[in-house]
mmCIF file with all atom_site columns, C-alpha atoms in Angstrom:
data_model
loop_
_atom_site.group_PDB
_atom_site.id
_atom_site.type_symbol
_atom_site.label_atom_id
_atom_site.label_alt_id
_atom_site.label_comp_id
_atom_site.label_asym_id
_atom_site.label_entity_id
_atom_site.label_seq_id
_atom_site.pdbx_PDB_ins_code
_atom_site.Cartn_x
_atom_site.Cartn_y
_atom_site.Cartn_z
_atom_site.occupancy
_atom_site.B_iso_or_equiv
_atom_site.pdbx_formal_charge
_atom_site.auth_seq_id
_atom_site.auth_comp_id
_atom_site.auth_asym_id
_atom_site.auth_atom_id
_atom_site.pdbx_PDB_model_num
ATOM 1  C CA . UNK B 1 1  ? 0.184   33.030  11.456  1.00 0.00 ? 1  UNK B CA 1
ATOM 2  C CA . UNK B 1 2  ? 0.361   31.484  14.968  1.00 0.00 ? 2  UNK B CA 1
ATOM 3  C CA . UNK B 1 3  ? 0.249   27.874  13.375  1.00 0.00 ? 3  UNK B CA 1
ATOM 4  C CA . UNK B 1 4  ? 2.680   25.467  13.592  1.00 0.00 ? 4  UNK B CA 1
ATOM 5  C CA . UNK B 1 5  ? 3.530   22.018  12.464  1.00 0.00 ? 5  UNK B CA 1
ATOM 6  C CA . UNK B 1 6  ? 5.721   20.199  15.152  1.00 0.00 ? 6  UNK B CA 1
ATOM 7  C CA . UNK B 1 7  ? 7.430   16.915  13.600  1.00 0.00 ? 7  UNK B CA 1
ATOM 8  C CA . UNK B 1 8  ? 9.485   14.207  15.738  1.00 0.00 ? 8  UNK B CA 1
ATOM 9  C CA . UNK B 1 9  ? 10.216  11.372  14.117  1.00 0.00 ? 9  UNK B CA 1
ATOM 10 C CA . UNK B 1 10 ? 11.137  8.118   15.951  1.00 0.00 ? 10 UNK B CA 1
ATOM 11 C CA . UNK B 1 11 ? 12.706  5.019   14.080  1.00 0.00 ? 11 UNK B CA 1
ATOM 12 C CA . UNK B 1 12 ? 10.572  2.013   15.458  1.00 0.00 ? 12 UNK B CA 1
ATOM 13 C CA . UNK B 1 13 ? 10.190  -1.189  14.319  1.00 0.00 ? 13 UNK B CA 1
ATOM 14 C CA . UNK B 1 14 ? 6.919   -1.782  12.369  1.00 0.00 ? 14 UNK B CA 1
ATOM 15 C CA . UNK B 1 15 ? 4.933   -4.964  12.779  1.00 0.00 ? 15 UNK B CA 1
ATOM 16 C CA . UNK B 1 16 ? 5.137   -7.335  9.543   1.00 0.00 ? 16 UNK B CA 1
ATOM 17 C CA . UNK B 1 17 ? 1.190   -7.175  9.293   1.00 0.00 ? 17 UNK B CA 1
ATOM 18 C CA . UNK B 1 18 ? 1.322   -3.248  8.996   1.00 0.00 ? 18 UNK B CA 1
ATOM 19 C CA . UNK B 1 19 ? 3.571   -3.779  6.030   1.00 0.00 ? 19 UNK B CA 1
ATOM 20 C CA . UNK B 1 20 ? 0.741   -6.257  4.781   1.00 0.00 ? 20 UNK B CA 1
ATOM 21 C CA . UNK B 1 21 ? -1.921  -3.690  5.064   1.00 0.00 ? 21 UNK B CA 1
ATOM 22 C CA . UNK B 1 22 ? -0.322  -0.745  3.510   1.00 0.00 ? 22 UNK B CA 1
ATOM 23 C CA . UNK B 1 23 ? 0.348   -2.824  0.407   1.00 0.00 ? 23 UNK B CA 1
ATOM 24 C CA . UNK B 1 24 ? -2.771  -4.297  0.724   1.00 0.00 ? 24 UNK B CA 1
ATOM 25 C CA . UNK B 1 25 ? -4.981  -0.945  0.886   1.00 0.00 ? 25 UNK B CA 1
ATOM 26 C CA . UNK B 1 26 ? -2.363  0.409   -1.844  1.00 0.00 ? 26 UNK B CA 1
ATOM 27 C CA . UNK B 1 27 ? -2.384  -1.699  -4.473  1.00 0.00 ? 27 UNK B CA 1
ATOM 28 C CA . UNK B 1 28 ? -4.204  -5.311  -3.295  1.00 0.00 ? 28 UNK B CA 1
ATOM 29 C CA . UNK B 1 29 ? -6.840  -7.612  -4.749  1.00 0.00 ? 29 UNK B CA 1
ATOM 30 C CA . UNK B 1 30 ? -10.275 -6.919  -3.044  1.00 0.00 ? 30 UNK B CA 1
ATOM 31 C CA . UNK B 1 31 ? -12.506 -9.200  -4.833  1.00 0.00 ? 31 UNK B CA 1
ATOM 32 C CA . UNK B 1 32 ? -12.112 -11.373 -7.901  1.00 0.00 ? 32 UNK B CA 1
ATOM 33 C CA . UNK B 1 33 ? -15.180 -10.829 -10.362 1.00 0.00 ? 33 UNK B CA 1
ATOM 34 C CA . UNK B 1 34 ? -16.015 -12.389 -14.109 1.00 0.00 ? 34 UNK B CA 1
ATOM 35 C CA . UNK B 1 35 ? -16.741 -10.546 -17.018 1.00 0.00 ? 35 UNK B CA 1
ATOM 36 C CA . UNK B 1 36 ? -17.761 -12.063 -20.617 1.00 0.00 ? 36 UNK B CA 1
ATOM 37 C CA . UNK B 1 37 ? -16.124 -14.836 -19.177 1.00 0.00 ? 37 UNK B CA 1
ATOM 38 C CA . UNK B 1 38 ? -12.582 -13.567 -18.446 1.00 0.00 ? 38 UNK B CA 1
ATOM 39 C CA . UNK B 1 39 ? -11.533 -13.573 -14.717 1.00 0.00 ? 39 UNK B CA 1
ATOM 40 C CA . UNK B 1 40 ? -11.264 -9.633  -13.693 1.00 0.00 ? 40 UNK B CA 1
ATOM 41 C CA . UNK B 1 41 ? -9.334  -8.862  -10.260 1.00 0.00 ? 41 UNK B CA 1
ATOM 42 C CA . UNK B 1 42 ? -11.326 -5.567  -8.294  1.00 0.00 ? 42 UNK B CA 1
ATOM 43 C CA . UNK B 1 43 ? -7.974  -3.268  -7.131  1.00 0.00 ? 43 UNK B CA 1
ATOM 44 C CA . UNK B 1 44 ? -8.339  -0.403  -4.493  1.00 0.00 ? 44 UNK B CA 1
ATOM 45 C CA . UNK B 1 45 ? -6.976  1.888   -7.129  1.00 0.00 ? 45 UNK B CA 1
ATOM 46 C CA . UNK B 1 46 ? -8.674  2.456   -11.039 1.00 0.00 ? 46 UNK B CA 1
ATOM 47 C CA . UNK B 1 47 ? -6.751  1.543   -13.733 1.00 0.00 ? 47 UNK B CA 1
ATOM 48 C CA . UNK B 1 48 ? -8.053  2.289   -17.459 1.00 0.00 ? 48 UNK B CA 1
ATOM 49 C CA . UNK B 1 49 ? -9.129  -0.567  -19.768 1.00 0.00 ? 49 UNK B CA 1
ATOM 50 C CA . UNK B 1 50 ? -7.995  -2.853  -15.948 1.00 0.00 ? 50 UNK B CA 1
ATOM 51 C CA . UNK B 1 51 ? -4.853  -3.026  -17.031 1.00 0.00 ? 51 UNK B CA 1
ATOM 52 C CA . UNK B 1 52 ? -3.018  -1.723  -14.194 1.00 0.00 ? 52 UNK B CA 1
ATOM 53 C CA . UNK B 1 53 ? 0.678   -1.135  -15.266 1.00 0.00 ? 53 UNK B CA 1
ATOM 54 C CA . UNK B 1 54 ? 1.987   -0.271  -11.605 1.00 0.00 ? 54 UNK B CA 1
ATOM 55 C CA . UNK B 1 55 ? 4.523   -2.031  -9.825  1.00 0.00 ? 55 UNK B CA 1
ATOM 56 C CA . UNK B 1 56 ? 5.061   -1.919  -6.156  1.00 0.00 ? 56 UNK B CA 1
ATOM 57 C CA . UNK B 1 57 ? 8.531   -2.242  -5.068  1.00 0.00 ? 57 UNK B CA 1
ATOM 58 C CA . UNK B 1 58 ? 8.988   -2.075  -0.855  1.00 0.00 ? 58 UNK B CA 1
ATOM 59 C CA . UNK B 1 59 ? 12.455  -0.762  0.322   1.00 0.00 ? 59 UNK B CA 1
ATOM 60 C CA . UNK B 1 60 ? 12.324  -1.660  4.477   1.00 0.00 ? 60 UNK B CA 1
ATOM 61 C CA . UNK B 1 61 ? 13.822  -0.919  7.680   1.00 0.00 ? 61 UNK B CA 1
ATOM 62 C CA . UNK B 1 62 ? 13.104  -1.900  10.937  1.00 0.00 ? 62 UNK B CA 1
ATOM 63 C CA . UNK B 1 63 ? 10.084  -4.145  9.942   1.00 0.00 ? 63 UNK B CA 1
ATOM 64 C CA . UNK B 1 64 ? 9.682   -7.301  11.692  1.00 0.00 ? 64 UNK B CA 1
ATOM 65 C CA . UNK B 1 65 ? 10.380  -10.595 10.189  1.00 0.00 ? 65 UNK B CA 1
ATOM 66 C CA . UNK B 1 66 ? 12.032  -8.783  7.312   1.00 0.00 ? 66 UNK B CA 1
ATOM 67 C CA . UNK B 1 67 ? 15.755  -7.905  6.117   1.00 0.00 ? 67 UNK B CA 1
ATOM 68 C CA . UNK B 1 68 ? 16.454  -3.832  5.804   1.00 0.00 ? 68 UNK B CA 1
ATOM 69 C CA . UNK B 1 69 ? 17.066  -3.374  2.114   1.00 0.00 ? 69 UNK B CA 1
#
C-alpha cells in the first residue's frame, strides 16, 4: 500500500557501444559451431529447428555516431 514507483526520465545521449551491446545480448552471434557438416551460428535467444525468423530493426535518438531516425 505504501509502495511507490518514482520514474524520471532524462533524454541523454547513449554511447554507440551501448547500442552494440543491447543488440548484441538481444539477438547476436555468440559462437559459430558445425553440425553434420553445415555451419550452425549459437544465438542468445532459441529458435526452433535454428531457424530464427526475427528481424531486428533499431529506431535511434540521441546515440552517438548515429543519425535519429
Amino acid at each position: 500500500e505504501k509502495r511507490r514507483s518514482i520514474r524520471d526520465f532524462v533524454l541523454r545521449a547513449m554511447p554507440i557501444t551501448r547500442l552494440s551491446q543491447l543488440l548484441y545480448l538481444s539477438y547476436g552471434v555468440r559462437g559459430i559451431r558445425t553440425i553434420d557438416d553445415e555451419v550452425v551460428f549459437d544465438r542468445c535467444s532459441p529458435s526452433a529447428g535454428g531457424l530464427y525468423p526475427v528481424e531486428l530493426y533499431v529506431a535511434t535518438q540521441m546515440v552517438t555516431g548515429v543519425p535519429d531516425g
